[in-house]
Short mmCIF file of C-alpha atoms and ligand atoms in Angstrom, two decimals:
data_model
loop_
_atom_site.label_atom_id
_atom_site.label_comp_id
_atom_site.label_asym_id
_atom_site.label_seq_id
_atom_site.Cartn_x
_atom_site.Cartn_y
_atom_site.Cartn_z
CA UNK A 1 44.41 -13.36 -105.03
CA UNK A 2 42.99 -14.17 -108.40
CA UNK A 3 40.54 -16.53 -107.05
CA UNK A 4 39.66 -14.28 -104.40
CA UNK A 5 39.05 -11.27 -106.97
CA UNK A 6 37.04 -13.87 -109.07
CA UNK A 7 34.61 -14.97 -106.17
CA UNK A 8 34.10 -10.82 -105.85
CA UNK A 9 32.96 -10.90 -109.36
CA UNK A 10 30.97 -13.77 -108.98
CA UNK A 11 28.84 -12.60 -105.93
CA UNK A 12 28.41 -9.35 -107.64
CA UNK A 13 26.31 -11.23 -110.37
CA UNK A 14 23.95 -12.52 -107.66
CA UNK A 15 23.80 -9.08 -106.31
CA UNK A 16 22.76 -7.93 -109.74
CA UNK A 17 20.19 -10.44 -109.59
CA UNK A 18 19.30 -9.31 -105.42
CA UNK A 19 19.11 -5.79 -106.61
CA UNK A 20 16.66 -6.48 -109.75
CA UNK A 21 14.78 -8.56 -107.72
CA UNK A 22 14.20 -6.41 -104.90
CA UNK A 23 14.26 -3.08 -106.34
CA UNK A 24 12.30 -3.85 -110.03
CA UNK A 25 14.31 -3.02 -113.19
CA UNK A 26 17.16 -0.54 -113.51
CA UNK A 27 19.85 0.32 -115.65
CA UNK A 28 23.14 -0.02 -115.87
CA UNK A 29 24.41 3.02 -114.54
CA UNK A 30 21.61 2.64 -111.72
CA UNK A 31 23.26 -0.89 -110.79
CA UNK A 32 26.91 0.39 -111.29
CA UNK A 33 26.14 3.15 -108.17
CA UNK A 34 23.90 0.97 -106.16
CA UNK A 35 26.53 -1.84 -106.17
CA UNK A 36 29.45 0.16 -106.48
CA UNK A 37 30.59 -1.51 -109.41
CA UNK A 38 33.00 0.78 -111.89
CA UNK A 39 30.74 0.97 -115.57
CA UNK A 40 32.59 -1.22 -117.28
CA UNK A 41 32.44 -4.13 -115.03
CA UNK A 42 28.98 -3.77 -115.06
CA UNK A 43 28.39 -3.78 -119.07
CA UNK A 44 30.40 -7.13 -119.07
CA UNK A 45 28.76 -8.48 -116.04
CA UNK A 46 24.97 -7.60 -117.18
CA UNK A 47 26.13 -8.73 -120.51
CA UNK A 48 27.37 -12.47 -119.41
CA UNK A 49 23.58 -12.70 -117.17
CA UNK A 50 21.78 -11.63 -120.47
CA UNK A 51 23.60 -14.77 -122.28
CA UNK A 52 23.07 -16.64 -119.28
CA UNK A 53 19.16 -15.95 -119.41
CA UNK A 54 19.17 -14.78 -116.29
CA UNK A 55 18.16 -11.10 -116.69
CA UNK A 56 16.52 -9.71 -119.76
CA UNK A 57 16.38 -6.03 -121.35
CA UNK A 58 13.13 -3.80 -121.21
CA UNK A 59 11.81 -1.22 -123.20
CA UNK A 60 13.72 2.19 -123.22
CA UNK A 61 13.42 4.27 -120.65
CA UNK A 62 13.71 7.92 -122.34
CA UNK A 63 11.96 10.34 -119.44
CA UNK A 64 14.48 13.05 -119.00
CA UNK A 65 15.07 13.54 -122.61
CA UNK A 66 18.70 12.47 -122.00
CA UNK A 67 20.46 9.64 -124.41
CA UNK A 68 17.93 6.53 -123.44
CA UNK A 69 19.16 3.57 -120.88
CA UNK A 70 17.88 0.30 -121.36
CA UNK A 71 16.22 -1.05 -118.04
CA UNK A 72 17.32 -4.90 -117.05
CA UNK A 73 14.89 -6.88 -115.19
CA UNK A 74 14.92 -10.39 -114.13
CA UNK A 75 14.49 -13.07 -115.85
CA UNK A 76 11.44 -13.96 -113.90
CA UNK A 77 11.46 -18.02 -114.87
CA UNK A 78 14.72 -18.15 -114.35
CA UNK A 79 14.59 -20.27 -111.14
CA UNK A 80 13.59 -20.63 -107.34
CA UNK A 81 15.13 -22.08 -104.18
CA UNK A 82 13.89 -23.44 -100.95
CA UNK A 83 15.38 -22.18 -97.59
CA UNK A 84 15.12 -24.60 -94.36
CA UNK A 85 16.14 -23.49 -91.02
CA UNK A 86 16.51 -26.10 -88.31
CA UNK A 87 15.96 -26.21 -84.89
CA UNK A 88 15.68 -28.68 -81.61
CA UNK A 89 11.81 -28.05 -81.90
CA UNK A 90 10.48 -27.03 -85.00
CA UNK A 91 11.73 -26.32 -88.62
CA UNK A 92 10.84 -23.56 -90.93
CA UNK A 93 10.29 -23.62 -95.42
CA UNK A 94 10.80 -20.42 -97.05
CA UNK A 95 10.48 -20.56 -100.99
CA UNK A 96 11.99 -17.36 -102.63
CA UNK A 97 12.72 -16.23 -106.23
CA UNK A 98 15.98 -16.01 -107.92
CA UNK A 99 16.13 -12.25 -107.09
CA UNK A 100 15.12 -13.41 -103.21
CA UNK A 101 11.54 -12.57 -103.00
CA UNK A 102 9.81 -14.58 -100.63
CA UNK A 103 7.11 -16.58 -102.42
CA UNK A 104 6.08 -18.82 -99.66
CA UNK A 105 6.77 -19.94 -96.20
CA UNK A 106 5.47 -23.10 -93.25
CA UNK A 107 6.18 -23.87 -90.41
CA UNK A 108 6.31 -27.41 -88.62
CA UNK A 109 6.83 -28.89 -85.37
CA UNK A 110 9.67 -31.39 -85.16
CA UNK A 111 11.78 -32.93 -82.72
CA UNK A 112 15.28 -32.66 -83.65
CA UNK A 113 16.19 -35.62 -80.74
CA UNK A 114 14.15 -38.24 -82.34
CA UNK A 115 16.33 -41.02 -84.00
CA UNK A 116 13.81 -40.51 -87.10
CA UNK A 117 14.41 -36.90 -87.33
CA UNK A 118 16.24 -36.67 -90.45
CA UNK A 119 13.32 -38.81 -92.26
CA UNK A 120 10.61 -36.34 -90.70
CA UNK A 121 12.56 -33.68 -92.04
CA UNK A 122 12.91 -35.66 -95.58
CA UNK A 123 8.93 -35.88 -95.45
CA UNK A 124 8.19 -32.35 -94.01
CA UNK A 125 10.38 -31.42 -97.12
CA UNK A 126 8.88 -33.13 -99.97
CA UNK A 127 4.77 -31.55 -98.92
CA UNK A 128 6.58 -28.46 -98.90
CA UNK A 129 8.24 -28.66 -102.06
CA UNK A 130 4.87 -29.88 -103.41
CA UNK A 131 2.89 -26.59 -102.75
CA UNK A 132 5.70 -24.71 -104.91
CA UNK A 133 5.51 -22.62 -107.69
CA UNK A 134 6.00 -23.52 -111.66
CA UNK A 135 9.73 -21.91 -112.14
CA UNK A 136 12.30 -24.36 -111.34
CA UNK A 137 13.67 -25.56 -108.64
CA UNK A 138 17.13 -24.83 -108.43
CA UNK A 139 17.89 -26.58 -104.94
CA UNK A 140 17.28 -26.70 -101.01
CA UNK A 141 19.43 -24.45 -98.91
CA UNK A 142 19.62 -25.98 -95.14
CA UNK A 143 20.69 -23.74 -92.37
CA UNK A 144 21.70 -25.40 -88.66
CA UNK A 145 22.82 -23.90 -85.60
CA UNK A 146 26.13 -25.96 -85.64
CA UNK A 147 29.22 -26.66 -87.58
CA UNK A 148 29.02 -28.43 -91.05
CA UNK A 149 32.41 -29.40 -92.56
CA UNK A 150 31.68 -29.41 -95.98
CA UNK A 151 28.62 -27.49 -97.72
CA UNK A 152 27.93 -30.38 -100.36
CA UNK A 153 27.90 -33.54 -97.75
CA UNK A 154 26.48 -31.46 -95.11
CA UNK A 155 27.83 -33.79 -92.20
CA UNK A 156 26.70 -31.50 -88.99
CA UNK A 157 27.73 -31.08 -85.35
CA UNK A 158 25.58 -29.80 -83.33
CA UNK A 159 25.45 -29.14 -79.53
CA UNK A 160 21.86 -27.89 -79.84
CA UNK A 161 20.30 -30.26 -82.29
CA UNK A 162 22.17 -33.02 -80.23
CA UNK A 163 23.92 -34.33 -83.19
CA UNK A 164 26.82 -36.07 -84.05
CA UNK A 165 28.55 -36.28 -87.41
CA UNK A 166 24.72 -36.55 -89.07
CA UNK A 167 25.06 -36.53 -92.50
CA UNK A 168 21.93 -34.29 -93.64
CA UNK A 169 23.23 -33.07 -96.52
CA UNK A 170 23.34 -37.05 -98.45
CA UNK A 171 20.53 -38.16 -96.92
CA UNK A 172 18.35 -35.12 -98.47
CA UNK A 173 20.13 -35.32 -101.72
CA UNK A 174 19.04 -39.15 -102.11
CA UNK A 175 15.46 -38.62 -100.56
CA UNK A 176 14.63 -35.63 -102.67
CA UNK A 177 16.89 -36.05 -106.13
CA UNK A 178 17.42 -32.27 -106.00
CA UNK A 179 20.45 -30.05 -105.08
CA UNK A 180 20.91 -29.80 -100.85
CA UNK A 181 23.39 -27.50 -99.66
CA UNK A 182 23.83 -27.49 -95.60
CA UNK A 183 25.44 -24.78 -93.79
CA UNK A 184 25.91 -23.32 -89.95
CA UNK A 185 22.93 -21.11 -90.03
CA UNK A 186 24.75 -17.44 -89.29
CA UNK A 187 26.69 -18.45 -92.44
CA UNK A 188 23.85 -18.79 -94.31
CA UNK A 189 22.23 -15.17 -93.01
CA UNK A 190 25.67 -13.97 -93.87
CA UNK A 191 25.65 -14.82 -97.53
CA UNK A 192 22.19 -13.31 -97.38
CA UNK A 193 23.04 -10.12 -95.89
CA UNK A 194 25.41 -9.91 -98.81
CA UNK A 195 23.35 -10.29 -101.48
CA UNK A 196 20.06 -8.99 -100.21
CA UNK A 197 21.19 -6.90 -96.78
CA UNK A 198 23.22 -4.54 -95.43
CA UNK A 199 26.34 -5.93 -96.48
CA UNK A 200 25.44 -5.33 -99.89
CA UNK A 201 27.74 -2.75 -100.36
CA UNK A 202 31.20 -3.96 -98.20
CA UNK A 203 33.38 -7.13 -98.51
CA UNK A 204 34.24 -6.90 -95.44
CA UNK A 205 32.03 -7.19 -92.10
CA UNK A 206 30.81 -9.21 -89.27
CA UNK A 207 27.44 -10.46 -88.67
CA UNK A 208 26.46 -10.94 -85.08
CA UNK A 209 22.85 -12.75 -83.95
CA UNK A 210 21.82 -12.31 -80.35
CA UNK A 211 18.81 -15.13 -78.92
CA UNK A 212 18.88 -18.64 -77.77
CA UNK A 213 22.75 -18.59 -78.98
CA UNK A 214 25.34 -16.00 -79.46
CA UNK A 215 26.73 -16.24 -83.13
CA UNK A 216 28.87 -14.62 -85.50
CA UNK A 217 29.36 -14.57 -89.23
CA UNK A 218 33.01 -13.29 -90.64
CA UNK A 219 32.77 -11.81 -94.38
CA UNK A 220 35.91 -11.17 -95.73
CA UNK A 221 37.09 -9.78 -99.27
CA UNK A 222 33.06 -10.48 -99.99
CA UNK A 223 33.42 -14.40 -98.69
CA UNK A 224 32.05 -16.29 -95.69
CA UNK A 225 35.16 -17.38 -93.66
CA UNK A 226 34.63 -20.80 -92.65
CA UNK A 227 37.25 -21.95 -91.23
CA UNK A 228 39.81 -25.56 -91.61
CA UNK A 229 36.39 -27.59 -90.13
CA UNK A 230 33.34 -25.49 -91.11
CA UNK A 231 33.35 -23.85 -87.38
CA UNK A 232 34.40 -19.91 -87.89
CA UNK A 233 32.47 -17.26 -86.42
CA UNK A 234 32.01 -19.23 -82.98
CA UNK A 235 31.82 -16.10 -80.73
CA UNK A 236 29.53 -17.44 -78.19
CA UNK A 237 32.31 -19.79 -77.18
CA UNK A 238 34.68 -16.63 -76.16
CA UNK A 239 35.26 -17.44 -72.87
CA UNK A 240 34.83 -14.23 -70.56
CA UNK A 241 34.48 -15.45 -66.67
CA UNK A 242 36.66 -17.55 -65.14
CA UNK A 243 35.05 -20.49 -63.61
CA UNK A 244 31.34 -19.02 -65.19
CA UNK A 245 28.23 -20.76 -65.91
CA UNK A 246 28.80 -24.19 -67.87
CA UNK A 247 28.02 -23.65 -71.19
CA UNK A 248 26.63 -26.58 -73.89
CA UNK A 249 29.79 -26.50 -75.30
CA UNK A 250 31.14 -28.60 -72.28
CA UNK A 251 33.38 -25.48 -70.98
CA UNK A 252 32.28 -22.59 -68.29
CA UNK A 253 32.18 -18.99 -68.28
CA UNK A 254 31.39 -18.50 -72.27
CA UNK A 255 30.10 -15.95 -73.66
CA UNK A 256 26.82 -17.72 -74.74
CA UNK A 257 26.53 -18.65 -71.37
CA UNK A 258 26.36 -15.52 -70.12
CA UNK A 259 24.00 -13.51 -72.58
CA UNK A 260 22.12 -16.39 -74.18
CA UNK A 261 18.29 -16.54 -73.73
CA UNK A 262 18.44 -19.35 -71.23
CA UNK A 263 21.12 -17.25 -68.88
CA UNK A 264 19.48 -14.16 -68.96
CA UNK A 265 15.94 -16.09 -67.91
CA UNK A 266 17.86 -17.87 -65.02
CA UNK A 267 19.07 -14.73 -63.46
CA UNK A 268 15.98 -13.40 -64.29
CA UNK A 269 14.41 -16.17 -62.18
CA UNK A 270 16.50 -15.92 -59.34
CA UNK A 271 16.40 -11.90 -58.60
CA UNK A 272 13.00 -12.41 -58.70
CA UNK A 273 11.92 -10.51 -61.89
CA UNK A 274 10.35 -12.98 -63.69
CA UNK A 275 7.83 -15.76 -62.74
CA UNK A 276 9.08 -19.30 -63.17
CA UNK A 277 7.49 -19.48 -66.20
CA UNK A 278 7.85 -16.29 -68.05
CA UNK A 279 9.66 -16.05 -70.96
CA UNK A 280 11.82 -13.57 -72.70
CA UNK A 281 8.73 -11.24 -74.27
CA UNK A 282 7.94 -10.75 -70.50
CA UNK A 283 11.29 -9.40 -69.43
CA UNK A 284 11.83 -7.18 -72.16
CA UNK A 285 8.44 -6.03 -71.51
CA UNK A 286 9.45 -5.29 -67.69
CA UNK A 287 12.10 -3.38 -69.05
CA UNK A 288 9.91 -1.32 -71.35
CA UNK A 289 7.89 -0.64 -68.73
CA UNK A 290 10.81 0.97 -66.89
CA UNK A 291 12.05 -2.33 -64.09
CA UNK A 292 15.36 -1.02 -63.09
CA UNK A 293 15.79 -4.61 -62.48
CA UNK A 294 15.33 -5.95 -65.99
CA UNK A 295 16.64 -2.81 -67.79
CA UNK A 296 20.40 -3.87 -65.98
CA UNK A 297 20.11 -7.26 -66.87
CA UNK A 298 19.97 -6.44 -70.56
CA UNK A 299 22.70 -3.70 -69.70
CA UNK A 300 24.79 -6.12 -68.13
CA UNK A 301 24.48 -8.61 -71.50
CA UNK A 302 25.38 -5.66 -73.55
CA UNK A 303 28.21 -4.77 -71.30
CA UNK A 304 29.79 -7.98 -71.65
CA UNK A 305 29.09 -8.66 -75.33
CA UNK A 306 30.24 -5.39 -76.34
CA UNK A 307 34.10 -6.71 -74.64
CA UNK A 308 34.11 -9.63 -76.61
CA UNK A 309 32.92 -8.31 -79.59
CA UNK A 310 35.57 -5.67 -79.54
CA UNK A 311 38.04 -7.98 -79.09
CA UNK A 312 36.71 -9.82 -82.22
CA UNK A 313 36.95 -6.46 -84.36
CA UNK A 314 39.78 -5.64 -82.82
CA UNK A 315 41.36 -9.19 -84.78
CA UNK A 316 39.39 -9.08 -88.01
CA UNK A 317 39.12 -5.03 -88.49
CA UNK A 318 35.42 -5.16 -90.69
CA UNK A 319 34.50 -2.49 -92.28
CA UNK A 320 30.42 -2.56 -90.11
CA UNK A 321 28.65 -4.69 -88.22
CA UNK A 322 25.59 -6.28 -89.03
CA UNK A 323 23.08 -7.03 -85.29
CA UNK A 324 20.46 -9.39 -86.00
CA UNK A 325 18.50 -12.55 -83.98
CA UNK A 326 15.20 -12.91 -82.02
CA UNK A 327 17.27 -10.81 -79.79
CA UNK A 328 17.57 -7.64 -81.05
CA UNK A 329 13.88 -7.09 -80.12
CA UNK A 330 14.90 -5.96 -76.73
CA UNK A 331 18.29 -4.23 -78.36
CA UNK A 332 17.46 -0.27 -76.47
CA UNK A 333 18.00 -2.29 -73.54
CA UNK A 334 21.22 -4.30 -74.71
CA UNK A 335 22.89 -1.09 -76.10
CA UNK A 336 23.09 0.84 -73.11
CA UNK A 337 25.77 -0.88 -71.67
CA UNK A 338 26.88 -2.18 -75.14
CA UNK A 339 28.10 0.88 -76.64
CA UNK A 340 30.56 1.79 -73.96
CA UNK A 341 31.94 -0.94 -73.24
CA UNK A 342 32.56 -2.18 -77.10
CA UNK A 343 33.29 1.64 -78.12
CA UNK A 344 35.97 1.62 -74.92
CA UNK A 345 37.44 -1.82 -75.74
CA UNK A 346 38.42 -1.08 -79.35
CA UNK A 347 41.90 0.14 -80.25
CA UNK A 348 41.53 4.06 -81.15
CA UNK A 349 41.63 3.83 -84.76
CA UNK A 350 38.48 1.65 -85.10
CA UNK A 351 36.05 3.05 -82.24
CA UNK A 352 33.63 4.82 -85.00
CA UNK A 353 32.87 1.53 -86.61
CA UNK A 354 29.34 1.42 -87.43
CA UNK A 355 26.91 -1.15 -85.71
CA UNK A 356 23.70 -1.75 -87.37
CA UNK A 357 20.70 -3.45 -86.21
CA UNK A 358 18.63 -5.05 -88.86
CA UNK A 359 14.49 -5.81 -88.27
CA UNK A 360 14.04 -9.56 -87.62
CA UNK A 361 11.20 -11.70 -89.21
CA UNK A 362 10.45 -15.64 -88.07
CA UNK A 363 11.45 -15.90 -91.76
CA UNK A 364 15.25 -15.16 -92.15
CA UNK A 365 17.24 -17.54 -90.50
CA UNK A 366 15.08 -19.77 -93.33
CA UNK A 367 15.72 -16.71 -96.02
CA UNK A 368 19.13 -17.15 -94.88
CA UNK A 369 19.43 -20.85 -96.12
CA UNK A 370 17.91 -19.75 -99.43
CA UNK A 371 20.82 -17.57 -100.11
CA UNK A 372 23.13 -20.91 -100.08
CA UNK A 373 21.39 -21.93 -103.20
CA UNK A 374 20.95 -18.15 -104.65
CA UNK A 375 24.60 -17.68 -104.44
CA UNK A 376 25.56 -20.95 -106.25
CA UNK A 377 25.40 -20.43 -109.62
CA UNK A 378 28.06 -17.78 -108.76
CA UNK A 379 30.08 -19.75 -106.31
CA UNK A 380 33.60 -19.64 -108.51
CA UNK A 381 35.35 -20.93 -105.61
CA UNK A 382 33.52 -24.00 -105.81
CA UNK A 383 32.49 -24.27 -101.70
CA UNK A 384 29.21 -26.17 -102.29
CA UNK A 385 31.18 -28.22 -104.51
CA UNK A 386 29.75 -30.91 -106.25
CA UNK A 387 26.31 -29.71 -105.51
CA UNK A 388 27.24 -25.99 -106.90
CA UNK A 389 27.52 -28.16 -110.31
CA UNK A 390 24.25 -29.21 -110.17
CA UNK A 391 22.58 -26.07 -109.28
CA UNK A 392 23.94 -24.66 -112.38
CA UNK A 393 23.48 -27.46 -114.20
CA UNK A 394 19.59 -26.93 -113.32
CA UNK A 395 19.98 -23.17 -113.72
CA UNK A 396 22.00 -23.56 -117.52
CA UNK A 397 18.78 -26.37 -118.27
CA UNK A 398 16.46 -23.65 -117.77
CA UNK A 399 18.27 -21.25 -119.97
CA UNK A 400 18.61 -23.57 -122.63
CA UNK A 401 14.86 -24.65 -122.67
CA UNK A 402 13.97 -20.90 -122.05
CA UNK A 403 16.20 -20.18 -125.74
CA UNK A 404 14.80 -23.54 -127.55
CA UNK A 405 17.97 -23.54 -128.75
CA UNK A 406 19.92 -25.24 -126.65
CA UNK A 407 22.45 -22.58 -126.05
CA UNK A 408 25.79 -24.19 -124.57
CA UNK A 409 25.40 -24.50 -120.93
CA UNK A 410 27.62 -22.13 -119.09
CA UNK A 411 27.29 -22.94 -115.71
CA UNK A 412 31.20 -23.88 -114.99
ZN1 ZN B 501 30.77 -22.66 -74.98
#
């Protein structure tokens, strides 16, 4: 469990750095209750950022009259990382600050089924990267909707993209001679709901997107479970009907199949709701509008979601639920027949577990990808292996030009 404890430690200096960044400067006893973090921890943890270079002290703040507490604030050229979020049609840049402000984002068209994709993607990249700001460039955070085995070689499967064993993660790391770290996108919004989100204040809960795909991220004692192959978190692969809808898996009757964009459009499409070419923004705008129609067909997705996600909390007993995805949009209309059927499906003792929804931007499944680089330098369990190293490497570079010193790097 030492490890474990150590990788709690270590995310809570990134959340140090999320709560600077996103809040302005505080003190220590202000970061001690907003992180729930006992005092003491938090003097040696704001003390080892200081040496670091990563957060700096302010002026005294004296305005009750009480004993003065010096304010910390980020070290605001301490570093930057690029987000990327993948998809069959187009990708998405985000460039956000250490503390994960978002500086910057593009979007660009792209065909994920070209043979040439991952070269479009290397050149998409690099104008990107050449817009950015002066503060280095600690690395580029990839998210994909697929399995990856390994952060650091970021070899990905993926049903969606149409790839096999593509090794993205190499091929960016050669292309752009900078950090890459790949990972299945709901990991990566994971790892930013815990530094940034929600899950800012538990170790231990599930993070469920609802859209074109049905996916789940599993945080445990404040880590993203991944799994033996990189795969965890696969809940739109339950399988809930017997003999259902094939799903792109190559099996029937999952869950994905079922309450995924593309199934709820088909039924759509066949009781007659939507024209042939309508999308989703026109059914959940039937159903806002009061089609009894449309409102059960969202009820109906909720219904059957809510079983399998009870089942899922019924196994891994989180602490909350995080609800995000294009989806959630149109969530009024999902939780009608969500809540009692997930609330009725869950052994007694959990039933009042809470289930968030958070606001959705085009931006965070890219913001999500950032956080695979913003949670690096802090990665004591080394998952994005050798490319961890180098993102500290880059990060303890900065400190030590920042000092003029050359203060010992301290990035192991
Ligand atoms: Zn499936």
């Amino acid at each position: 469990m030492a490890i474990r404890s150590r990788a709690g430690a270590d995310v809570n200096r990134s959340a140090i750095l999320a709560h600077l960044g996103a809040q302005g400067s505080a003190s220590r006893a202000d970061l001690s209750r907003a992180l729930g973090v006992s005092p003491a921890l938090m003097t040696q943890l704001t003390r080892d950022l200081i040496g670091d270079g990563l957060i700096v002290e302010l002026d005294r703040s004296s305005s009750n009259g009480g004993r003065p507490a010096r304010l910390l604030g980020l070290a605001s050229s301490a570093g930057r990382a690029i987000g990327v979020k993948v998809v069959a049609d187009h990708v998405a840049f985000v460039e956000v600050g250490i503390g994960g402000q978002l500086l910057r984002t593009a979007s660009e068209p792209f065909d994920a089924a070209s043979v040439l994709a991952v070269s479009e993607l290397v050149t998409l990249l690099k104008r990107f990267i050449a817009g950015g700001g002066d503060a280095p460039l600690l690395g580029v955070g990839v998210g994909v909707p697929g399995s990856v085995l390994q952060q650091q070689s970021g070899v990905v499967d993926s049903t969606q993209l149409g790839w096999t064993r593509v090794p993205l993660g190499d091929a960016l790391q050669r292309a752009l001679g900078l950090p890459v770290i790949v990972d299945n996108n709901v990991n990566a919004l994971s790892m930013a709901e815990r530094l940034f989100g929600r899950g800012r204040g538990h170790r231990d809960f599930l993070v469920v997107t609802i859209g074109t795909g049905v996916g789940a991220g599993i945080v445990t004692d404040g880590a993203v479970l991944r799994g033996h192959g990189g795969g965890a978190g696969e809940i739109g692969h339950v399988p809930v009907e017997l003999d259902g809808p094939p799903c792109q898996c190559g099996n029937r009757g999952c869950l994905e199949a079922i309450v995924g964009e593309a199934a709820l459009l088909r039924r759509a499409r066949e009781q007659g709701i939507l024209a042939p070419d309508a999308g989703m923004a026109a059914l959940r705008a039937a159903a806002d509008e009061g089609d009894a129609r449309a409102q059960a067909l969202f009820g109906d997705a909720g219904h059957t979601l809510g079983r399998a996600l009870a089942g899922v909390v019924n196994v891994i007993d989180p602490e909350i639920i995080i609800l995000l995805g294009e989806g959630v949009s149109a969530w009024d209309h999902w939780s009608f027949g969500f809540e009692p059927a997930f609330r009725g499906s869950l052994v007694p003792g959990k039933r009042g577990i809470p289930v968030v929804v958070e606001s959705w931007q085009d931006d965070s499944w890219a913001q999500g990808a950032a956080a695979l680089v913003l949670a690096t330098p802090f990665d004591a369990e080394g998952v994005a292996g050798d490319q961890g190293r180098l993102v500290r490497q880059r990060l303890a570079e900065q400190v030590s030009a920042q000092d003029g010193a050359g203060t010992e790097a301290s990035g192991s």
